[in-house]
Amino acid sequence: MQKITIAIDGFSSTGKSTLAKQLAKALGYIYVDTGAMYRAIALFAMRNRFVGVENENVAALIKLLPNAKLKFVFNEQLGFAEMYLNGENIEKEIRRIEVSNQVSRVATIEEVRHKLVDMQKEMGKDKGIVMDGRDIGTVVFPDAELKIFMTASPETRAYRRYKELLDKGDKVSYEEVLKNIQNRDYVDSHREFSPLKRAEDAIEFDNSDMGMEEQFDRIYNHSLRVI
Ligand code: C5P
């Protein structure tokens, strides 16, 4: 069977990564969560006090970018790859709301995008990959054989994310999560370099009223027709 590239883009907390993981598993493909890469750089910038402080220093972040060594390491038990920054497992830390509040700002920086897009292209050069993010179908793999664009109402997404964070023990309010999502939607869609937008040839899925299982079945069956 020939291998293809599957690009999944869309707004924050639309269930992109859940769908991408399920698809990759069913097809025996590699799964790459590009949001984790932007989150890792955001964490690097926060730890060095380049962002999230009164006098942010983007020039210093750009200068030190080569020092941020990112790596995905597959965790057999979990069944997916975890994000490492300079040898440290940062998977849990990058999901925290503090990082979510900085990541979209960091993702507007052209040099950050170049570094990560180059890595993503390299990871997908042999196809057989499901990658999720904001610019996968438009910038990273414009020739992907299957492109999916996921949406859902901000309230639906905020509620799902709020429940997830509570389950993990994070003390957040629904209002804080909704505000973060609306903020990221705005910054992601209005930035100068590779803004979030649906690729013309992407299939759009609004899953506000659709269960994850039904969504997976529909997209998996569609992918088999493309392959
Ligand atoms: O997918 P996730 O919500 O973890 O992504 C976190 C943030 O990283 C997004 O809100 C966006 O600002 C940025 N991002 C991006 N391009 C991607 C993936 C994520 O700009 N391909």
GROMACS .gro file of C-alpha atoms and ligand atoms in nm:
model
  248
    1MET     CA    1   0.000   0.000   0.000
    2GLN     CA    2   0.142   0.344  -0.087
    3LYS     CA    3   0.209   0.580   0.200
    4ILE     CA    4   0.059   0.927   0.208
    5THR     CA    5   0.089   1.244   0.414
    6ILE     CA    6  -0.207   1.346   0.627
    7ALA     CA    7  -0.224   1.710   0.741
    8ILE     CA    8  -0.465   1.803   1.020
    9ASP     CA    9  -0.509   2.170   1.098
   10GLY     CA   10  -0.760   2.373   1.291
   11PHE     CA   11  -0.837   2.583   1.592
   12SER     CA   12  -0.713   2.509   1.945
   13SER     CA   13  -0.872   2.219   2.131
   14THR     CA   14  -1.074   2.082   1.840
   15GLY     CA   15  -0.950   1.730   1.913
   16LYS     CA   16  -0.686   1.736   1.637
   17SER     CA   17  -0.431   1.539   1.833
   18THR     CA   18  -0.680   1.272   1.946
   19LEU     CA   19  -0.790   1.217   1.588
   20ALA     CA   20  -0.432   1.229   1.454
   21LYS     CA   21  -0.312   0.972   1.710
   22GLN     CA   22  -0.601   0.736   1.628
   23LEU     CA   23  -0.544   0.769   1.253
   24ALA     CA   24  -0.168   0.713   1.285
   25LYS     CA   25  -0.226   0.402   1.497
   26ALA     CA   26  -0.485   0.256   1.259
   27LEU     CA   27  -0.266   0.317   0.953
   28GLY     CA   28   0.070   0.230   1.114
   29TYR     CA   29   0.192   0.586   1.048
   30ILE     CA   30   0.411   0.822   1.252
   31TYR     CA   31   0.223   1.090   1.446
   32VAL     CA   32   0.373   1.435   1.498
   33ASP     CA   33   0.217   1.697   1.728
   34THR     CA   34   0.366   2.025   1.603
   35GLY     CA   35   0.191   2.221   1.880
   36ALA     CA   36   0.423   2.042   2.125
   37MET     CA   37   0.722   2.185   1.936
   38TYR     CA   38   0.591   2.544   1.960
   39ARG     CA   39   0.507   2.483   2.325
   40ALA     CA   40   0.863   2.358   2.387
   41ILE     CA   41   1.011   2.677   2.240
   42ALA     CA   42   0.765   2.884   2.446
   43LEU     CA   43   0.881   2.704   2.761
   44PHE     CA   44   1.245   2.761   2.663
   45ALA     CA   45   1.168   3.133   2.615
   46MET     CA   46   0.983   3.154   2.948
   47ARG     CA   47   1.259   2.981   3.142
   48ASN     CA   48   1.513   3.225   2.997
   49ARG     CA   49   1.276   3.515   3.076
   50PHE     CA   50   1.260   3.623   2.710
   51VAL     CA   51   0.877   3.628   2.714
   52GLY     CA   52   0.607   3.655   2.977
   53VAL     CA   53   0.798   3.936   3.149
   54GLU     CA   54   0.767   4.312   3.128
   55ASN     CA   55   1.057   4.366   2.890
   56GLU     CA   56   1.033   4.073   2.652
   57ASN     CA   57   1.346   4.010   2.448
   58VAL     CA   58   1.271   3.848   2.116
   59ALA     CA   59   1.618   3.925   1.976
   60ALA     CA   60   1.781   3.727   2.259
   61LEU     CA   61   1.540   3.438   2.201
   62ILE     CA   62   1.627   3.428   1.830
   63LYS     CA   63   1.998   3.433   1.915
   64LEU     CA   64   1.968   3.144   2.159
   65LEU     CA   65   1.729   2.936   1.945
   66PRO     CA   66   2.005   2.693   1.832
   67ASN     CA   67   2.048   2.603   2.203
   68ALA     CA   68   1.693   2.469   2.221
   69LYS     CA   69   1.733   2.107   2.115
   70LEU     CA   70   1.396   1.941   2.064
   71LYS     CA   71   1.336   1.570   2.037
   72PHE     CA   72   1.034   1.340   2.032
   73VAL     CA   73   1.089   1.018   2.226
   74PHE     CA   74   0.837   0.739   2.183
   75ASN     CA   75   0.685   0.618   2.511
   76GLU     CA   76   0.585   0.252   2.466
   77GLN     CA   77   0.350   0.259   2.764
   78LEU     CA   78   0.159   0.566   2.653
   79GLY     CA   79   0.173   0.471   2.285
   80PHE     CA   80   0.287   0.813   2.166
   81ALA     CA   81   0.599   1.029   2.153
   82GLU     CA   82   0.676   1.273   2.432
   83MET     CA   83   0.851   1.607   2.390
   84TYR     CA   84   1.204   1.656   2.523
   85LEU     CA   85   1.392   1.985   2.553
   86ASN     CA   86   1.769   1.951   2.591
   87GLY     CA   87   1.731   1.598   2.724
   88GLU     CA   88   1.450   1.676   2.972
   89ASN     CA   89   1.100   1.530   2.939
   90ILE     CA   90   0.877   1.840   2.931
   91GLU     CA   91   0.557   1.672   2.810
   92LYS     CA   92   0.356   1.758   3.123
   93GLU     CA   93   0.493   2.106   3.170
   94ILE     CA   94   0.417   2.226   2.816
   95ARG     CA   95   0.045   2.145   2.860
   96ARG     CA   96   0.004   2.387   3.150
   97ILE     CA   97  -0.207   2.700   3.105
   98GLU     CA   98   0.096   2.924   3.174
   99VAL     CA   99   0.263   2.786   2.860
  100SER     CA  100  -0.066   2.804   2.664
  101ASN     CA  101  -0.079   3.173   2.751
  102GLN     CA  102   0.263   3.243   2.592
  103VAL     CA  103   0.282   2.997   2.304
  104SER     CA  104   0.085   3.186   2.039
  105ARG     CA  105   0.301   3.495   2.088
  106VAL     CA  106   0.617   3.286   2.046
  107ALA     CA  107   0.466   3.117   1.739
  108THR     CA  108   0.439   3.453   1.560
  109ILE     CA  109   0.820   3.483   1.545
  110GLU     CA  110   0.944   3.411   1.191
  111GLU     CA  111   1.274   3.251   1.300
  112VAL     CA  112   1.092   3.015   1.538
  113ARG     CA  113   0.860   2.907   1.257
  114HIS     CA  114   1.151   2.850   1.017
  115LYS     CA  115   1.336   2.630   1.264
  116LEU     CA  116   1.029   2.418   1.340
  117VAL     CA  117   0.895   2.396   0.984
  118ASP     CA  118   1.236   2.271   0.864
  119MET     CA  119   1.231   1.999   1.132
  120GLN     CA  120   0.872   1.904   1.040
  121LYS     CA  121   0.952   1.875   0.668
  122GLU     CA  122   1.246   1.649   0.751
  123MET     CA  123   1.027   1.425   0.972
  124GLY     CA  124   0.774   1.386   0.693
  125LYS     CA  125   1.007   1.337   0.399
  126ASP     CA  126   0.931   0.962   0.368
  127LYS     CA  127   0.551   1.012   0.402
  128GLY     CA  128   0.351   0.768   0.618
  129ILE     CA  129   0.290   1.053   0.862
  130VAL     CA  130  -0.004   1.224   1.032
  131MET     CA  131   0.091   1.574   1.144
  132ASP     CA  132  -0.133   1.816   1.329
  133GLY     CA  133  -0.097   2.191   1.377
  134ARG     CA  134  -0.206   2.520   1.223
  135ASP     CA  135  -0.007   2.545   0.898
  136ILE     CA  136   0.053   2.183   0.800
  137GLY     CA  137  -0.171   2.176   0.492
  138THR     CA  138  -0.080   2.531   0.388
  139VAL     CA  139   0.295   2.562   0.459
  140VAL     CA  140   0.462   2.244   0.585
  141PHE     CA  141   0.305   1.993   0.342
  142PRO     CA  142   0.107   2.186   0.079
  143ASP     CA  143   0.112   1.868  -0.134
  144ALA     CA  144  -0.032   1.640   0.137
  145GLU     CA  145  -0.269   1.387  -0.017
  146LEU     CA  146  -0.524   1.430   0.262
  147LYS     CA  147  -0.592   1.758   0.444
  148ILE     CA  148  -0.841   1.801   0.723
  149PHE     CA  149  -0.945   2.128   0.885
  150MET     CA  150  -1.118   2.097   1.222
  151THR     CA  151  -1.343   2.349   1.391
  152ALA     CA  152  -1.592   2.363   1.678
  153SER     CA  153  -1.748   2.649   1.871
  154PRO     CA  154  -1.512   2.824   2.119
  155GLU     CA  155  -1.745   2.730   2.409
  156THR     CA  156  -1.743   2.359   2.317
  157ARG     CA  157  -1.364   2.361   2.286
  158ALA     CA  158  -1.313   2.553   2.611
  159TYR     CA  159  -1.536   2.313   2.801
  160ARG     CA  160  -1.348   2.007   2.670
  161ARG     CA  161  -1.011   2.163   2.753
  162TYR     CA  162  -1.131   2.278   3.095
  163LYS     CA  163  -1.235   1.923   3.184
  164GLU     CA  164  -0.902   1.785   3.059
  165LEU     CA  165  -0.702   2.031   3.272
  166LEU     CA  166  -0.916   1.960   3.579
  167ASP     CA  167  -0.861   1.585   3.532
  168LYS     CA  168  -0.487   1.651   3.528
  169GLY     CA  169  -0.515   1.839   3.857
  170ASP     CA  170  -0.462   2.191   3.713
  171LYS     CA  171  -0.659   2.454   3.903
  172VAL     CA  172  -0.814   2.664   3.627
  173SER     CA  173  -1.151   2.828   3.573
  174TYR     CA  174  -1.369   2.772   3.266
  175GLU     CA  175  -1.354   3.148   3.197
  176GLU     CA  176  -0.972   3.145   3.197
  177VAL     CA  177  -0.964   2.854   2.950
  178LEU     CA  178  -1.224   3.020   2.723
  179LYS     CA  179  -1.027   3.344   2.726
  180ASN     CA  180  -0.705   3.158   2.638
  181ILE     CA  181  -0.874   2.979   2.349
  182GLN     CA  182  -1.030   3.297   2.208
  183ASN     CA  183  -0.698   3.475   2.240
  184ARG     CA  184  -0.504   3.199   2.065
  185ASP     CA  185  -0.767   3.178   1.788
  186TYR     CA  186  -0.721   3.548   1.725
  187VAL     CA  187  -0.339   3.555   1.737
  188ASP     CA  188  -0.306   3.232   1.534
  189SER     CA  189  -0.539   3.358   1.259
  190HIS     CA  190  -0.404   3.712   1.237
  191ARG     CA  191  -0.026   3.665   1.255
  192GLU     CA  192   0.190   3.777   0.963
  193PHE     CA  193   0.375   3.451   0.897
  194SER     CA  194   0.170   3.144   0.801
  195PRO     CA  195  -0.154   3.235   0.979
  196LEU     CA  196  -0.404   2.965   1.061
  197LYS     CA  197  -0.636   2.922   0.765
  198ARG     CA  198  -0.806   2.637   0.589
  199ALA     CA  199  -0.616   2.511   0.284
  200GLU     CA  200  -0.840   2.532  -0.022
  201ASP     CA  201  -0.826   2.157  -0.072
  202ALA     CA  202  -0.887   2.067   0.295
  203ILE     CA  203  -1.201   1.888   0.411
  204GLU     CA  204  -1.366   2.085   0.691
  205PHE     CA  205  -1.506   1.910   0.999
  206ASP     CA  206  -1.712   2.092   1.259
  207ASN     CA  207  -1.726   1.852   1.552
  208SER     CA  208  -1.931   2.067   1.792
  209ASP     CA  209  -2.208   1.808   1.777
  210MET     CA  210  -2.014   1.502   1.663
  211GLY     CA  211  -1.872   1.231   1.885
  212MET     CA  212  -1.501   1.146   1.854
  213GLU     CA  213  -1.580   0.792   1.743
  214GLU     CA  214  -1.807   0.896   1.459
  215GLN     CA  215  -1.554   1.152   1.349
  216PHE     CA  216  -1.273   0.898   1.348
  217ASP     CA  217  -1.479   0.643   1.149
  218ARG     CA  218  -1.565   0.898   0.882
  219ILE     CA  219  -1.212   1.029   0.840
  220TYR     CA  220  -1.048   0.686   0.860
  221ASN     CA  221  -1.279   0.551   0.588
  222HIS     CA  222  -1.206   0.854   0.378
  223SER     CA  223  -0.830   0.808   0.421
  224LEU     CA  224  -0.857   0.448   0.298
  225ARG     CA  225  -1.021   0.575  -0.021
  226VAL     CA  226  -0.735   0.823  -0.073
  227ILE     CA  227  -0.466   0.560  -0.012
  228C5P     O1  228  -0.181   2.242   1.902
  228C5P     P1  229  -0.158   2.325   2.027
  228C5P     O2  230  -0.282   2.390   2.078
  228C5P     O3  231  -0.082   2.251   2.131
  228C5P     O4  232  -0.062   2.442   1.976
  228C5P     C1  233  -0.019   2.545   2.063
  228C5P     C2  234   0.006   2.673   1.986
  228C5P     O5  235   0.120   2.657   1.901
  228C5P     C3  236  -0.105   2.720   1.894
  228C5P     O6  237  -0.204   2.797   1.962
  228C5P     C4  238  -0.029   2.804   1.793
  228C5P     O7  239  -0.005   2.933   1.843
  228C5P     C5  240   0.105   2.733   1.783
  228C5P     N1  241   0.116   2.645   1.666
  228C5P     C6  242   0.146   2.702   1.544
  228C5P     N2  243   0.166   2.623   1.435
  228C5P     C7  244   0.154   2.489   1.444
  228C5P     C8  245   0.120   2.428   1.567
  228C5P     C9  246   0.100   2.510   1.676
  228C5P     O8  247   0.157   2.824   1.533
  228C5P     N3  248   0.178   2.414   1.336
   0.00000   0.00000   0.00000
